[in-house]
CSV table of C-alpha atoms in Angstrom, one decimal:
chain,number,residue,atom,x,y,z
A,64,UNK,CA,9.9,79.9,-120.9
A,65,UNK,CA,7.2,79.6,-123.7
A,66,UNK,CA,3.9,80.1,-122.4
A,67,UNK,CA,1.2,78.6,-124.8
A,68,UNK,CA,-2.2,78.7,-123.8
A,69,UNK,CA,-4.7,75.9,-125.1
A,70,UNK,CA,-5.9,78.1,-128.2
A,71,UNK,CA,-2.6,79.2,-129.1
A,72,UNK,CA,-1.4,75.6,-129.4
A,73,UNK,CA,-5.1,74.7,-131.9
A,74,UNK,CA,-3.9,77.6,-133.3
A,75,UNK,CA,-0.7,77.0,-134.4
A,76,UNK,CA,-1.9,72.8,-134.4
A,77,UNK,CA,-3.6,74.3,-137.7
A,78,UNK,CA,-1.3,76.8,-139.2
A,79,UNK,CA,1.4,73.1,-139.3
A,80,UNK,CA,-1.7,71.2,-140.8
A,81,UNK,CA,-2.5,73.7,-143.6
A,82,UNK,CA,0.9,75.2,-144.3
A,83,UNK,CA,1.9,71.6,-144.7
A,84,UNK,CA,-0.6,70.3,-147.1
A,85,UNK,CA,-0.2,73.2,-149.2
A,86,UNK,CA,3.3,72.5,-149.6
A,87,UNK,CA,3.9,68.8,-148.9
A,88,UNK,CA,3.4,67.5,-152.6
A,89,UNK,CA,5.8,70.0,-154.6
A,90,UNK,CA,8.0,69.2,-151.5
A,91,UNK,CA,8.0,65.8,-151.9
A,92,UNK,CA,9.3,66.2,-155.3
A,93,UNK,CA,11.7,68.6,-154.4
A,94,UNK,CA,13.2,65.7,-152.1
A,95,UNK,CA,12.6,63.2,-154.7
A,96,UNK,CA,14.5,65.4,-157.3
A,97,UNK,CA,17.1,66.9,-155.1
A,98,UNK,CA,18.5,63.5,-153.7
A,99,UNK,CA,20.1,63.4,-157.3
A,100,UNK,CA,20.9,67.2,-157.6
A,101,UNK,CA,23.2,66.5,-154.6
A,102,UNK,CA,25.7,64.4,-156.5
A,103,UNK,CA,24.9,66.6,-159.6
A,104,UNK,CA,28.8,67.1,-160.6
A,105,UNK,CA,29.1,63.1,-160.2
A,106,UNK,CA,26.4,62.2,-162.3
A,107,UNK,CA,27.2,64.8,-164.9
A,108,UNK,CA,31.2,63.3,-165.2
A,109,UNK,CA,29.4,60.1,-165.0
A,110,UNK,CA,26.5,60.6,-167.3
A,111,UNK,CA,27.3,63.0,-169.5
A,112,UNK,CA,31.5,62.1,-170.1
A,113,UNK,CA,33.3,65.1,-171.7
A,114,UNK,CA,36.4,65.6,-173.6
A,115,UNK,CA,39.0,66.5,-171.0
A,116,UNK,CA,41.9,69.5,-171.2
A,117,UNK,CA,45.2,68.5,-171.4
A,118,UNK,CA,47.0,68.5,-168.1
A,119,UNK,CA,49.7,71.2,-167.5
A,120,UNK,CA,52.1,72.0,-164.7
A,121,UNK,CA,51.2,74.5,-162.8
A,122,UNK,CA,52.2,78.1,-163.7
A,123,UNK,CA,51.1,77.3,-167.7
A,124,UNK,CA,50.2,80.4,-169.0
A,125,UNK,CA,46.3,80.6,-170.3
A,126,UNK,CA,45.5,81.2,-174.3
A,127,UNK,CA,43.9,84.4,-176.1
A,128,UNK,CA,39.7,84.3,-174.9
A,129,UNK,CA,39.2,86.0,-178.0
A,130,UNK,CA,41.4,83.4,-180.7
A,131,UNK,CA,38.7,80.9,-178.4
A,132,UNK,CA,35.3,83.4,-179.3
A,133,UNK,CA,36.8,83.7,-183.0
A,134,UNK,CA,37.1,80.0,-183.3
A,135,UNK,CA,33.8,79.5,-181.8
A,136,UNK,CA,32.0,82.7,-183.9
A,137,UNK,CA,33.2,80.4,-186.9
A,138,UNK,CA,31.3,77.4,-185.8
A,139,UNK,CA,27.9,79.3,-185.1
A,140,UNK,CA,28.0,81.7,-188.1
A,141,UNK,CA,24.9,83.2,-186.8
A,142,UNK,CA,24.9,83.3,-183.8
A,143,UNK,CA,26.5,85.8,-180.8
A,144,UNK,CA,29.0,85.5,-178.5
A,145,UNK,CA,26.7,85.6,-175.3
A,146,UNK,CA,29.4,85.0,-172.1
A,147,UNK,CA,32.5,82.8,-171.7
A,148,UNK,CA,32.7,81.1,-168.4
A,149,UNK,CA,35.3,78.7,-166.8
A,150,UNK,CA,34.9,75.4,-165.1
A,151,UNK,CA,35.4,75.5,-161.5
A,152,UNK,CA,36.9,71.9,-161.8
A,153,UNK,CA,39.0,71.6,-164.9
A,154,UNK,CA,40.9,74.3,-166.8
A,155,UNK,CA,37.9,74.8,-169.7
A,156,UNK,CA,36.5,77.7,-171.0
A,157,UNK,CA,32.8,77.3,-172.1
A,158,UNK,CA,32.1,80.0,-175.1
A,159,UNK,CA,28.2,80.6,-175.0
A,160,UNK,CA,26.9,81.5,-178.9
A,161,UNK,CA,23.3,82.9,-178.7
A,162,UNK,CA,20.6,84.5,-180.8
A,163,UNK,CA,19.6,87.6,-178.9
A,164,UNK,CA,20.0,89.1,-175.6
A,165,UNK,CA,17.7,87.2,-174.2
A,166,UNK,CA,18.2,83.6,-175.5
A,167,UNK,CA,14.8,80.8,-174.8
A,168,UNK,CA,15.3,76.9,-173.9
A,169,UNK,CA,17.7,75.2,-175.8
A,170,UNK,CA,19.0,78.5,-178.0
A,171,UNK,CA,22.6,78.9,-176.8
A,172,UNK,CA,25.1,76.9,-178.4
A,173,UNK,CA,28.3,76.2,-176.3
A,174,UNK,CA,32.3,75.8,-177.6
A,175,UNK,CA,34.3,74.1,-175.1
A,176,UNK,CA,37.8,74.9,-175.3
A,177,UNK,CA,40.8,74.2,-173.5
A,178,UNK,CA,42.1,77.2,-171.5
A,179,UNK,CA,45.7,76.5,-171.8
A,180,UNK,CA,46.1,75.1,-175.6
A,181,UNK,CA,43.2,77.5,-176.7
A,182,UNK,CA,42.4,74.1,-178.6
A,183,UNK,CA,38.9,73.3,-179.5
A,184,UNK,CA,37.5,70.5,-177.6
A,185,UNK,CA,34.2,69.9,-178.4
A,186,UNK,CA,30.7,71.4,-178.9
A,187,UNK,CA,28.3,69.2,-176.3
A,188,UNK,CA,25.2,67.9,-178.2
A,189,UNK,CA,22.0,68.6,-177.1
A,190,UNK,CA,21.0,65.3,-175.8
A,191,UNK,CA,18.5,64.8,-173.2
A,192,UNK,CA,20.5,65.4,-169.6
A,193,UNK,CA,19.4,64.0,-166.4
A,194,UNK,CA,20.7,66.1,-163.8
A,195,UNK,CA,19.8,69.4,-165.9
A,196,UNK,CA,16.0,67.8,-166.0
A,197,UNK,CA,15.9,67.1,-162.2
A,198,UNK,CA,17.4,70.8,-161.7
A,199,UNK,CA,14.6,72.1,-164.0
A,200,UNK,CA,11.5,70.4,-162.2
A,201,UNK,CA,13.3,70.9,-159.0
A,202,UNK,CA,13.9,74.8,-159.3
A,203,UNK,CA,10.6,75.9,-161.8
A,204,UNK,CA,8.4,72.9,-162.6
A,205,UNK,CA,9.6,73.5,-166.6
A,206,UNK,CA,7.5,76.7,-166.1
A,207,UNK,CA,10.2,79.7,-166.4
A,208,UNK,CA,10.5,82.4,-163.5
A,209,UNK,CA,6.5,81.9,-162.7
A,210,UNK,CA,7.6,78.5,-161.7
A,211,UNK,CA,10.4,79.8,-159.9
A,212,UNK,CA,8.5,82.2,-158.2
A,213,UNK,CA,5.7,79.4,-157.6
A,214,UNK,CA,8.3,77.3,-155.8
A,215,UNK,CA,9.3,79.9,-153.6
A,216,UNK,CA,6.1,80.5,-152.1
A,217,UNK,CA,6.3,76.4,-151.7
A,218,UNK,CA,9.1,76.7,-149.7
A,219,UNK,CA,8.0,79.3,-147.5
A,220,UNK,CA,4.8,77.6,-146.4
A,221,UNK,CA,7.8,74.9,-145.8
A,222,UNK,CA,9.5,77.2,-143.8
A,223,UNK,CA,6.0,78.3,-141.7
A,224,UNK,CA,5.0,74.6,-140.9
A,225,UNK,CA,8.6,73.9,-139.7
A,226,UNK,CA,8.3,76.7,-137.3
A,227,UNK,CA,4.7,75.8,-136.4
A,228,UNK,CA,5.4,71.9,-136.4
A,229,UNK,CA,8.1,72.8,-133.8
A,230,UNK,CA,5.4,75.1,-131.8
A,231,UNK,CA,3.3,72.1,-131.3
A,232,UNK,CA,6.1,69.7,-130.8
A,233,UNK,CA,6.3,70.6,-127.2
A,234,UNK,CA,2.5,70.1,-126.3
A,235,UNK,CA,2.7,66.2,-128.0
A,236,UNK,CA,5.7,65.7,-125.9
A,237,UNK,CA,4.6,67.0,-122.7
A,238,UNK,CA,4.5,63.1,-121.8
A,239,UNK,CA,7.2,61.5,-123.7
A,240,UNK,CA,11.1,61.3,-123.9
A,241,UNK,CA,12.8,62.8,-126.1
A,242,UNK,CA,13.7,60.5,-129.2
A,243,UNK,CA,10.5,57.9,-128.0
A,244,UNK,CA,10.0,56.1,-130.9
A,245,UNK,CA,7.5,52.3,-130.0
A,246,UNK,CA,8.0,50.4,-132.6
A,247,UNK,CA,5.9,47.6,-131.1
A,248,UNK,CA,3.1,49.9,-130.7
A,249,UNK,CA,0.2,50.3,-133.5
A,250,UNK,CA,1.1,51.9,-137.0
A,251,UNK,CA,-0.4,55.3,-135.9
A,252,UNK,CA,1.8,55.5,-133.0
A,253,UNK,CA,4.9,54.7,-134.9
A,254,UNK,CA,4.4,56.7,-137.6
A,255,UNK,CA,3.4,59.7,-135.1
A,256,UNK,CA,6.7,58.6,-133.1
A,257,UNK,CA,8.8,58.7,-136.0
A,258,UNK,CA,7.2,62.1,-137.6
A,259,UNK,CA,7.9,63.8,-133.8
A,260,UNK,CA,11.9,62.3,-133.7
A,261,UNK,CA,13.2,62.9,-137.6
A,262,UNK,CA,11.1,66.1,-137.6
A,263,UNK,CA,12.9,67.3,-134.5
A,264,UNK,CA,16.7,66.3,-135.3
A,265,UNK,CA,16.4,67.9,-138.9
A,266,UNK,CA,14.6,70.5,-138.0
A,267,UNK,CA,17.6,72.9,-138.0
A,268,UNK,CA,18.6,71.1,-141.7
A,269,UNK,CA,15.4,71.8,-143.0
A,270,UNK,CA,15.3,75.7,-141.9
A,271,UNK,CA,18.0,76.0,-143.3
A,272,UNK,CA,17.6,74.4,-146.7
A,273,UNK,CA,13.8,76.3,-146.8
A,274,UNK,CA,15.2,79.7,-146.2
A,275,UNK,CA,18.1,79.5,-148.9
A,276,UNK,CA,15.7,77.5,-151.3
A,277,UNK,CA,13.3,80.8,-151.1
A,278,UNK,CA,16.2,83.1,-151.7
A,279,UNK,CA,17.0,81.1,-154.4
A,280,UNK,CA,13.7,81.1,-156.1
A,281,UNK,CA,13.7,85.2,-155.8
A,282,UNK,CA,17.3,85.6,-156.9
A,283,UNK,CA,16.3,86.7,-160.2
A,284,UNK,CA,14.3,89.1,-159.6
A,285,UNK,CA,16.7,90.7,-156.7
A,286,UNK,CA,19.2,90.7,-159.7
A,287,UNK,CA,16.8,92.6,-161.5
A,288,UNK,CA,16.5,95.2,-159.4
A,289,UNK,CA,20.1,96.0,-159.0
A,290,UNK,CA,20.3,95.8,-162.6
A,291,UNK,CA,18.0,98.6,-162.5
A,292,UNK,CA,19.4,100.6,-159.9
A,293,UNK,CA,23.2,100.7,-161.1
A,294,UNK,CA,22.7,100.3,-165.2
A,295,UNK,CA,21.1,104.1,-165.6
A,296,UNK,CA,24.0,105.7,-163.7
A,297,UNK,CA,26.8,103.8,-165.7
A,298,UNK,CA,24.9,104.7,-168.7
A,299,UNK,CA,24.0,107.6,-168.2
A,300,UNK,CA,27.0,109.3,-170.1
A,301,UNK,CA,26.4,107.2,-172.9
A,302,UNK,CA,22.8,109.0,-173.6
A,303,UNK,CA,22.4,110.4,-177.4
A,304,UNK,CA,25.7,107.9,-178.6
A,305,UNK,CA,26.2,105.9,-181.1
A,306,UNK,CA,25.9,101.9,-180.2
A,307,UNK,CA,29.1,100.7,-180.7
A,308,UNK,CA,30.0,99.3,-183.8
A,309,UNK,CA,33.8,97.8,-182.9
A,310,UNK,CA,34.3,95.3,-179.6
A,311,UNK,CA,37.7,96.0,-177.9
A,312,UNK,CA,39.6,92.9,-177.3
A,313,UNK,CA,38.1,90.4,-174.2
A,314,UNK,CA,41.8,89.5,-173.2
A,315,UNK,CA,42.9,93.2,-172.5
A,316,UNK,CA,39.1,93.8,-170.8
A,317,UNK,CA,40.2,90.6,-168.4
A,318,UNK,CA,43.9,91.6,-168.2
A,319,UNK,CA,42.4,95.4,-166.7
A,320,UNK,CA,39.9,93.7,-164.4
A,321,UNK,CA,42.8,91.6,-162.7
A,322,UNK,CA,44.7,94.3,-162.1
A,323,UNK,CA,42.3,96.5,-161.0
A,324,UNK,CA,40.7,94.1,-158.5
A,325,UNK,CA,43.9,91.8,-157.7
A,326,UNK,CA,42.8,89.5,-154.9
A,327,UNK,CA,39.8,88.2,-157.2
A,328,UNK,CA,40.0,85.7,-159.9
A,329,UNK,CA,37.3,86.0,-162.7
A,330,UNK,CA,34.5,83.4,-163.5
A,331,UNK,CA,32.8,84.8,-166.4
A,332,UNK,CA,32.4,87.8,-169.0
A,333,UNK,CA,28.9,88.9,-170.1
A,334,UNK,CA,29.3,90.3,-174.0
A,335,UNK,CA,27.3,93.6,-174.3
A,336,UNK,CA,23.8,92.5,-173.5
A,337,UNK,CA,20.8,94.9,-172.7
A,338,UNK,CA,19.5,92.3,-171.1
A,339,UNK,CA,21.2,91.2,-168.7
A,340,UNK,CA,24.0,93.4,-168.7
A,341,UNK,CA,25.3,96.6,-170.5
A,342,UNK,CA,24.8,96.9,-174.2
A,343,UNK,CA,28.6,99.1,-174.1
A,344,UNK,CA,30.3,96.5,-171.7
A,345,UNK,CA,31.3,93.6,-171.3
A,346,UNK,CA,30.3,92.7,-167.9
A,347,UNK,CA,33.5,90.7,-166.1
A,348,UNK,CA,32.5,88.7,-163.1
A,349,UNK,CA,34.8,88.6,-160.0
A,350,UNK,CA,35.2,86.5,-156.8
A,351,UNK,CA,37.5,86.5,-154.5
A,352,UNK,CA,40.3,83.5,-153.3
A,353,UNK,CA,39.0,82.1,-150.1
A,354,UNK,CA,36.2,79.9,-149.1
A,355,UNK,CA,34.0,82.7,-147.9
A,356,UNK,CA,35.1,85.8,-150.3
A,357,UNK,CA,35.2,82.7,-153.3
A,358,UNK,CA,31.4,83.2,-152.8
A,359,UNK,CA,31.4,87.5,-153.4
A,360,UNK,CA,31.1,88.6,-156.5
A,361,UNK,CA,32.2,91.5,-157.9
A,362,UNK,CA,31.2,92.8,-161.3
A,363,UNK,CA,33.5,95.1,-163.3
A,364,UNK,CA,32.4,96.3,-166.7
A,365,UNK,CA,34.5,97.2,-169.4
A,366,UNK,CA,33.9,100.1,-172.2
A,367,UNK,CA,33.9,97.3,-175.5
A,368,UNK,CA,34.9,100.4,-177.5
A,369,UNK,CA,37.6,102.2,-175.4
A,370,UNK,CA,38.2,99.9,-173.2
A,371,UNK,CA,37.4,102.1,-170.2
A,372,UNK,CA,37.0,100.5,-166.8
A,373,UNK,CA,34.1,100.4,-164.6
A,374,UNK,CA,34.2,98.6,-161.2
A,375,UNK,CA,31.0,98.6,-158.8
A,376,UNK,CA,31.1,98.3,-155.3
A,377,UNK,CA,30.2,94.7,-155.2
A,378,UNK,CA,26.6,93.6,-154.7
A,379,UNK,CA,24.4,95.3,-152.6
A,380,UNK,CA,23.7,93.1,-149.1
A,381,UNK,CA,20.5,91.3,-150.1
A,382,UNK,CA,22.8,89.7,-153.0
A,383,UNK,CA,25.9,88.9,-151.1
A,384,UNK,CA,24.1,87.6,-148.8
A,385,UNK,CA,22.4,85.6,-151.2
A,386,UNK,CA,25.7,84.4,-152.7
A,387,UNK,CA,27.0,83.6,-149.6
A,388,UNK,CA,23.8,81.2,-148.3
A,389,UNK,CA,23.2,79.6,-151.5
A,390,UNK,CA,26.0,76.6,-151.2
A,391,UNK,CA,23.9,75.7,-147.9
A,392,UNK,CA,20.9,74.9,-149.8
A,393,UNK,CA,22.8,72.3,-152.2
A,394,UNK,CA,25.4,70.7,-149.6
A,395,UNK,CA,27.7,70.7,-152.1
A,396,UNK,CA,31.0,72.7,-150.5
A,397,UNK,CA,32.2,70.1,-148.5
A,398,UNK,CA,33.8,67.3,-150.2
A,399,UNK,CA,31.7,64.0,-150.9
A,400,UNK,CA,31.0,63.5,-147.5
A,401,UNK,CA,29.1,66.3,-146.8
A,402,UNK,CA,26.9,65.5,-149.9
A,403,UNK,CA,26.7,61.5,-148.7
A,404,UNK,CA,25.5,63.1,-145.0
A,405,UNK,CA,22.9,65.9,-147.2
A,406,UNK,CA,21.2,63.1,-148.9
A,407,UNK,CA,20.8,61.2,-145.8
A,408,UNK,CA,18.9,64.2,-144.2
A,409,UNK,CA,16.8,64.6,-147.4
A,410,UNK,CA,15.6,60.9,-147.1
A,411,UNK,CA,14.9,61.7,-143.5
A,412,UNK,CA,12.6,64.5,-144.8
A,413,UNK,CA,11.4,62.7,-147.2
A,414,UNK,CA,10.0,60.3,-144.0
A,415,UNK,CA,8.8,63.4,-142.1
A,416,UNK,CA,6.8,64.6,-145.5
A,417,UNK,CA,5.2,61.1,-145.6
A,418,UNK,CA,4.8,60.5,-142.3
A,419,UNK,CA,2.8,63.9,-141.9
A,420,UNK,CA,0.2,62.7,-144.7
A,421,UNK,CA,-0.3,59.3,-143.3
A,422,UNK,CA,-1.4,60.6,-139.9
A,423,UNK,CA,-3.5,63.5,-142.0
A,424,UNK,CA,-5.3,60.8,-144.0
A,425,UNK,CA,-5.9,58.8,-140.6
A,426,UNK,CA,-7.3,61.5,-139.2
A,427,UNK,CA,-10.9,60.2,-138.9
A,428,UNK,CA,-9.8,56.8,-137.6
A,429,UNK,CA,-7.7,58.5,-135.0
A,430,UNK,CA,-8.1,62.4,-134.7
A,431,UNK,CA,-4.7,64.2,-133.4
A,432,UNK,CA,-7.4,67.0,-133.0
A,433,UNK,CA,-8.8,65.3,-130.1
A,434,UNK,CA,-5.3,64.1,-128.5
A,435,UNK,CA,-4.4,67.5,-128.8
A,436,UNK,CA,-7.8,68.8,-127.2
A,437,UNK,CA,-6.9,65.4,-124.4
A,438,UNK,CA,-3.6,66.7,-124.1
A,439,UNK,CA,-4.2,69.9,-123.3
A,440,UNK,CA,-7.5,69.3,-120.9
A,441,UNK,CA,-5.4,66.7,-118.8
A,442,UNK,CA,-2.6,69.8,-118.8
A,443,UNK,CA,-5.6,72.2,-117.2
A,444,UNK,CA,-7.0,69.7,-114.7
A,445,UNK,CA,-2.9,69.5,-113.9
A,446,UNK,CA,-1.8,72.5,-113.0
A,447,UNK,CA,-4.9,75.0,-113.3
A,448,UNK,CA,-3.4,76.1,-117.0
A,449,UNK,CA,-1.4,74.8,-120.3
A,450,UNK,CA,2.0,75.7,-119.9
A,451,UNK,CA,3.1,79.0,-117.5
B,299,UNK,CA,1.0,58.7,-115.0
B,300,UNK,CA,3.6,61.0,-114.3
B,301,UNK,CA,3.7,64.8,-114.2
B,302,UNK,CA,4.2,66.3,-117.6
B,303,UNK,CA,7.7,67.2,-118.3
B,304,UNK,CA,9.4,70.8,-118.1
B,305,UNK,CA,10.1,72.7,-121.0
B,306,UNK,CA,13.6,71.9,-120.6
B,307,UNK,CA,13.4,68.3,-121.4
B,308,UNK,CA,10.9,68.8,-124.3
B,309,UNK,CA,13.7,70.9,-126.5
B,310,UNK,CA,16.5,70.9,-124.3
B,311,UNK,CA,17.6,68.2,-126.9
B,312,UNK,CA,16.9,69.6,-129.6
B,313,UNK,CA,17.8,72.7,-129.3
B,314,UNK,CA,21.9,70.9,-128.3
B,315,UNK,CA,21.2,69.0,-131.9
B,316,UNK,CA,20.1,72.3,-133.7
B,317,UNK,CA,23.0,73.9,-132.5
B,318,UNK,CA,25.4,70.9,-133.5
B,319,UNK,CA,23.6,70.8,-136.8
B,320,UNK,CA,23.9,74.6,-137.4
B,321,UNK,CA,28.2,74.4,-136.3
B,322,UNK,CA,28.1,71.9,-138.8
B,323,UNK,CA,26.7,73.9,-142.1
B,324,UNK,CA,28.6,76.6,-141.1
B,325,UNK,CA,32.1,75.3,-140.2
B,326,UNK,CA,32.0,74.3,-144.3
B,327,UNK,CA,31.1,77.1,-145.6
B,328,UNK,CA,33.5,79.3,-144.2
B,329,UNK,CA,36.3,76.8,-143.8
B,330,UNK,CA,38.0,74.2,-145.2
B,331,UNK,CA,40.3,71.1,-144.9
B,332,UNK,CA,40.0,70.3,-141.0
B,333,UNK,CA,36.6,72.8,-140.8
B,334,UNK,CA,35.4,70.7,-143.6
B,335,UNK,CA,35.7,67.1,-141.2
B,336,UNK,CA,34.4,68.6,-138.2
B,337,UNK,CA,31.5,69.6,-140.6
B,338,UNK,CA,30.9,66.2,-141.2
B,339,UNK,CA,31.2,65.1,-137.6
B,340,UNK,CA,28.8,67.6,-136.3
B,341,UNK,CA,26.1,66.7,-139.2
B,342,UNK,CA,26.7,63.1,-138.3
B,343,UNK,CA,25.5,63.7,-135.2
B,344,UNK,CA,21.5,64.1,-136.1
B,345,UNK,CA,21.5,61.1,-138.1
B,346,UNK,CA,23.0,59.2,-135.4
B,347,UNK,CA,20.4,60.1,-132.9
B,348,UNK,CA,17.8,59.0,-135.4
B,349,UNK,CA,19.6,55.5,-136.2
B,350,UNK,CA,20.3,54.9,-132.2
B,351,UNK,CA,16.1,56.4,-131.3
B,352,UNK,CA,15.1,54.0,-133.7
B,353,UNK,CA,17.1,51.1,-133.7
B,354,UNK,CA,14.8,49.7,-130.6
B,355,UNK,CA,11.6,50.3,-129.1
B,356,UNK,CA,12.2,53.0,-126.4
B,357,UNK,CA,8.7,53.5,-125.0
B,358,UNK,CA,6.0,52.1,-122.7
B,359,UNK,CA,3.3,51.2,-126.0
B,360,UNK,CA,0.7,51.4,-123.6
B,361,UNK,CA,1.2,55.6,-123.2
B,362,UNK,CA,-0.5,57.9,-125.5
């Protein structure tokens, strides 16, 4: 059984108060933002309509990936093939064209091509995108990695005044039922009644969505230091050579990949990139088939010259288990349901986050620090201490 | 006024609902088809407390 005493409770009454105001208004807009980042892929189809692939039976063999980077190298004279990647929901293949390793905002030009007919499709504008503006205030306030990293330090004073507001929780409900909620009483008791009850029942919702949203905000920099760590020993026989000056075919690089790794499907291919990848490789990404390995990647490079095949061991832990936790901070792997019942709990945070600054900015009107101090002196007289 | 209540009955609820809540993220992400529905079930659950705690006063407004 917890044992509290009286100071520990003020104690952790005032890590929930600070941790919260430091993190309630980028919060807020978090919610506000993520409520449409939820039905992101339905917005997009609706919002942003596409030219759709042809539909094939199943079994249709898949064109040349390179006739589809030849076609697209045409269309952006100067520019690089940068990666090729596949829907998830339609049979495309998006050809990314890019200025240098490391392309800025708005730099890569896509080629959208269908992956059966090899046909052309289209080449998306760049129009101003809703969801993609939500994502971008949502995930770095339009500020790059700093913001990033800025909203990761957000979302663990989240994650601190979610474990302290359920410290404290106990102590304000020493005298009330679980779920009391007096909607004939004064505002102040209401709101406090309905902060208590929707901060309770999400709590578990809200954890969750905290943790992953920190792991998500540090993802690339964990990527960069694997990057570190495995690059020098695949390219470390490469010291003193040449840079290659001819790329081996991306259809044989794929075609060795799936047979080397045959119960994965590949999602992307990273062009030689000393960036982000290998400047010798191209960098094929692999997942597996089923609902938990679907979320394991494993990257195999490819030799662009000889065609020499490299396969990892998959990602370290700290990335798997980042791959595998990051569907649970956008609800979006269970069917439309699951998204309808994710918004739902953001609104109810979004009532908990309000909530929590109403009875702050009532404060002098109606101090929780002297209920608390009430609470806890009535507690004493009780039974000779707070909570054994 | 009554003796203050045991621990038990302070997060005895939630801690069922956190439980319910955490079967529920999990059982879609690792399954699908039928783990997918009792997913939704179990995440139902929460919002359903809330909608049935408030739907009605359920206090004495002279406590507290």
């Amino acid at each position: 059984m917890a044992s509290l005493t009286a100071n520990t409770v003020r104690i952790w009454y005032r890590v929930h108060k600070w941790t919260s105001l430091v993190c309630t208004a980028f919060l807020l807009m978090a919610c506000i933002t993520g409520l449409p980042l939820i039905f992101g892929d339905e917005l997009r189809d609706l919002l942003e309509p596409h030219v759709a692939p042809v539909s094939v039976p199943p079994g249709t063999p898949t064109a040349s990936i390179d006739k589809m980077v030849a076609v697209a190298q045409a269309k952006f004279p100067t520019l690089h093939p940068f990666n090729v990647y596949w829907d998830d929901d339609e049979p495309r293949l998006f050809v990314n064209m890019s200025p240098s390793a490391k392309p800025k905002d708005g730099e890569i030009k896509s080629a959208v091509f269908d992956v059966h007919t090899g046909h052309f499709l289209e080449a998306p504008a760049d129009r101003f995108s809703f969801v993609s503006f939500c994502l971008r205030l949502h995930m770095e306030l339009f500020m790059g990695l700093p913001g990033e990293l800025f909203m990761g330090v957000m979302a663990l004073s989240f994650v601190v005044s979610l474990a302290s507001g359920a410290l404290v929780y106990g102590p304000f409900m020493r005298r009330l039922r679980f779920g009391t909620y007096r909607s004939e009483a004064a505002p102040r008791t209401r709101w406090f009644d309905l902060h208590n009850l929707l901060g309770i029942v999400t709590l578990t919702w809200a954890l969750v969505v905290g943790a992953t949203g920190i792991m998500n905000a540090i993802s690339t920099p964990l990527f960069g230091i694997w990057r570190a760590q495995t690059m020098p020993q695949i390219l470390a026989p490469y010291r003193g050579k040449a840079m290659p000056s001819h790329f081996e075919s991306v259809d044989a690089a794929i075609k060795d990949v799936a047979s080397a790794l045959p119960h994965n499907e590949i999602s992307s291919v990273l062009f030689p990139n000393a960036v982000f990848g290998s400047p010798r490789h191209y960098v094929v990404w692999t997942r597996g088939k089923t609902p938990v390995t679907s979320r394991l990647l494993t990257p195999a490079l490819v030799d662009v010259e000889n065609g020499a095949l490299t396969v990892t061991n998959g990602l370290p832990w700290y990335l798997r288990a980042l791959e595998v936790s990051r569907p649970l901070h956008f609800g979006d792997y269970g069917g439309l349901p699951l998204k309808v019942l994710w918004a739902f709990f953001d609104l109810a945070l979004i009532v908990v986050l309000v909530s929590g600054v109403y009875l702050w900015l009532i404060r002098r009107r109606a101090p929780v620090e002297k209920e608390l101090n009430h609470l806890v002196q009535l507690e004493e007289a009780q039974t000779g201490a707070f909570a054994r | 006024m009554s003796l203050s209540l045991p621990f038990r009955q302070i997060y005895g609820p939630a801690i069922v609902i956190g439980l319910i809540t955490l079967y529920g993220l999990l059982s879609a992400l690792l399954g699908d088809g039928i783990w997918d529905v009792l997913s939704w079930i179990a995440l139902a659950i929460p919002l359903v407390v809330i909608a049935w705690k408030c739907s009605r006063d359920n206090g004495t407004s002279a406590g507290a």
